[in-house]
Amino acid sequence: MAGIAAAAIGFSTSALADVKAGVDAWTQGDFANAVREWADPAAAGDPDAQFNMAQAYRLGRGVYADLAQAEALYAKAAAQGHVKAADNYGLLLFQRGARQEAMPFVSAAALRGDPRAQYLLGIAHFNGDLVEKDWGRAYALLTLANSTGLPQARGALVQMDEYISLEDRQEAQTLAATLKADADAARARELAAIDLALGVGATRDSSEPSAFLAAGADYTVPTPRPEVVASRNYEMPTRQAVVATSSPAATPALPVSGAKPSGPWKVQLGAFGVPGNAERLWGRLSGRSEIAGYERLLVKSANLTVLSAGGYSTRGEADAACTSLKRSGLDCLVTR
């Protein structure tokens, strides 16, 4: 069965065996022998061997580091449908400045759930650079990248929280959930297609090479760090300065007794991908007359931390507080 499947996709059983032998050598730390095993199958057109050789050239293990050679090998494997090769090819193109050429690969990788690609595509959507400007999609993509622990994504979200409205951030969570589901489904389809091409069932024979081989476990293409700032032809929205006073008529009265208010109405002040931003906002606003003395509420909602002031007795009190805050250029929502 393995021999029939190998012939069907154009590679000999011996070539597949060489690739697997290289994987075993790499796993044992014998990088030079791994490269020797992969060299002939890669030259013969085996996409797994080409991908593994590209990894070796990128890392400089078993061969001298050579980014140009790595990129060429990724490109050859990607042209044959090797998904991981395509993902890494796009990242290398972006890194060396071929951003327009890279973007279709980056976009495809982001849709498959690659956090590095999600980060880059999110930055592009925020700035309207090579793709349409879409702050909701930008925030959703950065939220997904941040959920994997990608450090650059956290820093970008901190900046985006200053510009993207509360409503848009909340809507982005729904989009993020949809994108994640789509990525999971795409990966499942691709892995099923690979197993079908190799002629294997739900469990792969341990003697056969895996679909994605070798150095991926300890290999990360260094991600470029574009700032979340406007490009030259795009102006960031200006934010009205927060002022310390507001109209007395719009300010709800606090309980005379000094007891903490316990009404059912809340004024939602923000929703943040980075919890520390919620704490910082409360520190800035807690002394304002609209919310002073009311309860600080921090609630996790999907990947957001939602900050509210709670305890307003009536909808009218909460509306008055929110209206006053909006006059100072602050976002808020009244909820119960």
CSV table of C-alpha atoms in Angstrom, one decimal, residues 137-279:
chain,number,residue,atom,x,y,z
A,137,ARG,CA,-10.3,42.2,11.3
A,138,ALA,CA,-7.0,43.6,12.5
A,139,TYR,CA,-8.0,43.3,16.1
A,140,ALA,CA,-9.5,39.8,15.6
A,141,LEU,CA,-6.2,38.5,14.0
A,142,LEU,CA,-4.0,40.1,16.7
A,143,THR,CA,-6.3,38.6,19.4
A,144,LEU,CA,-5.8,35.1,17.9
A,145,ALA,CA,-2.0,35.6,17.6
A,146,ASN,CA,-1.8,36.9,21.1
A,147,SER,CA,-3.8,33.8,22.4
A,148,THR,CA,-0.8,31.6,21.2
A,149,GLY,CA,1.7,33.7,23.2
A,150,LEU,CA,3.3,35.5,20.3
A,151,PRO,CA,5.0,38.4,22.2
A,152,GLN,CA,4.7,40.9,19.3
A,153,ALA,CA,1.0,40.5,19.2
A,154,ARG,CA,0.5,41.6,22.8
A,155,GLY,CA,2.4,44.8,22.2
A,156,ALA,CA,0.3,45.6,19.1
A,157,LEU,CA,-2.9,45.0,21.0
A,158,VAL,CA,-1.9,47.5,23.7
A,159,GLN,CA,-1.5,50.1,21.0
A,160,MET,CA,-4.7,49.1,19.2
A,161,ASP,CA,-6.7,49.4,22.4
A,162,GLU,CA,-6.1,53.1,22.2
A,163,TYR,CA,-7.7,53.5,18.8
A,164,ILE,CA,-10.3,50.9,18.2
A,165,SER,CA,-13.7,51.5,19.7
A,166,LEU,CA,-15.3,49.4,22.4
A,167,GLU,CA,-18.0,48.2,20.0
A,168,ASP,CA,-15.5,47.2,17.3
A,169,ARG,CA,-13.3,45.3,19.8
A,170,GLN,CA,-16.3,43.4,21.0
A,171,GLU,CA,-17.4,42.6,17.4
A,172,ALA,CA,-13.9,41.5,16.7
A,173,GLN,CA,-14.2,38.7,19.2
A,174,THR,CA,-17.0,37.1,17.2
A,175,LEU,CA,-14.9,37.4,14.1
A,176,ALA,CA,-11.9,35.9,15.9
A,177,ALA,CA,-14.0,32.9,16.9
A,178,THR,CA,-15.1,32.4,13.3
A,179,LEU,CA,-11.6,32.7,12.0
A,180,LYS,CA,-10.3,30.1,14.5
A,181,ALA,CA,-13.1,27.7,13.5
A,182,ASP,CA,-12.3,28.2,9.8
A,183,ALA,CA,-8.6,27.7,10.5
A,184,ASP,CA,-9.2,24.4,12.4
A,185,ALA,CA,-11.4,23.2,9.6
A,186,ALA,CA,-8.8,24.1,7.0
A,187,ARG,CA,-6.0,22.3,8.8
A,188,ALA,CA,-8.2,19.2,9.2
A,189,ARG,CA,-9.0,19.2,5.5
A,190,GLU,CA,-5.3,19.6,4.5
A,191,LEU,CA,-4.1,16.8,6.8
A,192,ALA,CA,-6.8,14.5,5.6
A,193,ALA,CA,-5.8,15.2,2.0
A,194,ILE,CA,-2.2,14.4,2.8
A,195,ASP,CA,-3.1,11.2,4.5
A,196,LEU,CA,-5.2,10.2,1.5
A,197,ALA,CA,-2.3,11.0,-0.9
A,198,LEU,CA,0.0,8.8,1.2
A,199,GLY,CA,-2.5,6.0,1.3
A,200,VAL,CA,-2.8,5.9,5.1
A,201,GLY,CA,-5.7,5.8,7.4
A,202,ALA,CA,-6.5,7.4,10.6
A,203,THR,CA,-3.2,6.1,12.1
A,204,ARG,CA,0.0,6.5,10.3
A,205,ASP,CA,2.5,3.6,10.2
A,206,SER,CA,5.6,4.6,12.2
A,207,SER,CA,7.8,3.5,9.4
A,208,GLU,CA,6.4,6.2,7.0
A,209,PRO,CA,7.5,9.8,7.0
A,210,SER,CA,5.2,12.3,8.6
A,211,ALA,CA,3.5,14.9,6.5
A,212,PHE,CA,5.5,17.8,8.0
A,213,LEU,CA,9.0,16.8,8.9
A,214,ALA,CA,12.0,17.6,10.9
A,215,ALA,CA,13.0,20.9,12.4
A,216,GLY,CA,9.6,22.5,12.7
A,217,ALA,CA,9.4,21.9,16.5
A,218,ASP,CA,12.3,24.1,17.3
A,219,TYR,CA,12.2,26.5,14.3
A,220,THR,CA,10.7,29.9,14.2
A,221,VAL,CA,11.2,32.4,11.4
A,222,PRO,CA,12.1,35.7,13.2
A,223,THR,CA,9.0,37.8,12.8
A,224,PRO,CA,9.4,41.4,11.5
A,225,ARG,CA,8.2,44.0,14.0
A,226,PRO,CA,6.2,46.6,12.2
A,227,GLU,CA,4.8,49.2,14.6
A,228,VAL,CA,1.1,49.8,14.8
A,229,VAL,CA,1.4,53.3,13.4
A,230,ALA,CA,0.0,55.0,10.4
A,231,SER,CA,1.6,54.8,7.1
A,232,ARG,CA,2.6,58.1,5.5
A,233,ASN,CA,-0.7,58.4,3.6
A,234,TYR,CA,-2.9,57.6,6.6
A,235,GLU,CA,-3.8,59.8,9.6
A,236,MET,CA,-4.6,58.2,13.0
A,237,PRO,CA,-7.8,59.5,14.5
A,238,THR,CA,-7.2,62.1,17.1
A,239,ARG,CA,-8.5,61.4,20.6
A,240,GLN,CA,-10.1,64.2,22.7
A,241,ALA,CA,-8.3,64.8,25.9
A,242,VAL,CA,-9.8,63.4,29.0
A,243,VAL,CA,-11.0,66.3,31.3
A,244,ALA,CA,-11.5,66.1,35.0
A,245,THR,CA,-14.8,67.9,35.2
A,246,SER,CA,-18.2,67.3,33.6
A,247,SER,CA,-21.6,68.9,33.6
A,248,PRO,CA,-23.0,68.8,37.2
A,249,ALA,CA,-26.5,68.1,35.8
A,250,ALA,CA,-25.2,65.0,34.0
A,251,THR,CA,-23.4,63.5,37.0
A,252,PRO,CA,-25.4,60.9,39.0
A,253,ALA,CA,-25.6,61.5,42.7
A,254,LEU,CA,-23.7,59.1,45.0
A,255,PRO,CA,-25.5,57.6,48.1
A,256,VAL,CA,-25.4,60.0,51.0
A,257,SER,CA,-24.7,57.2,53.5
A,258,GLY,CA,-21.4,56.4,51.8
A,259,ALA,CA,-22.4,52.8,51.4
A,260,LYS,CA,-21.2,51.1,48.2
A,261,PRO,CA,-24.1,51.4,45.6
A,262,SER,CA,-25.6,48.1,44.7
A,263,GLY,CA,-28.0,48.9,41.9
A,264,PRO,CA,-28.4,46.6,38.8
A,265,TRP,CA,-27.1,49.0,36.1
A,266,LYS,CA,-23.5,49.3,34.9
A,267,VAL,CA,-21.5,51.7,32.7
A,268,GLN,CA,-19.2,49.6,30.6
A,269,LEU,CA,-15.9,51.6,30.2
A,270,GLY,CA,-13.8,49.4,27.9
A,271,ALA,CA,-13.0,45.9,26.6
A,272,PHE,CA,-9.3,45.1,26.2
A,273,GLY,CA,-7.2,42.3,24.7
A,274,VAL,CA,-4.6,43.1,27.3
A,275,PRO,CA,-6.0,43.0,30.9
A,276,GLY,CA,-3.5,45.5,32.2
A,277,ASN,CA,-5.1,48.2,29.9
A,278,ALA,CA,-8.3,47.8,31.8
A,279,GLU,CA,-6.5,48.3,35.1
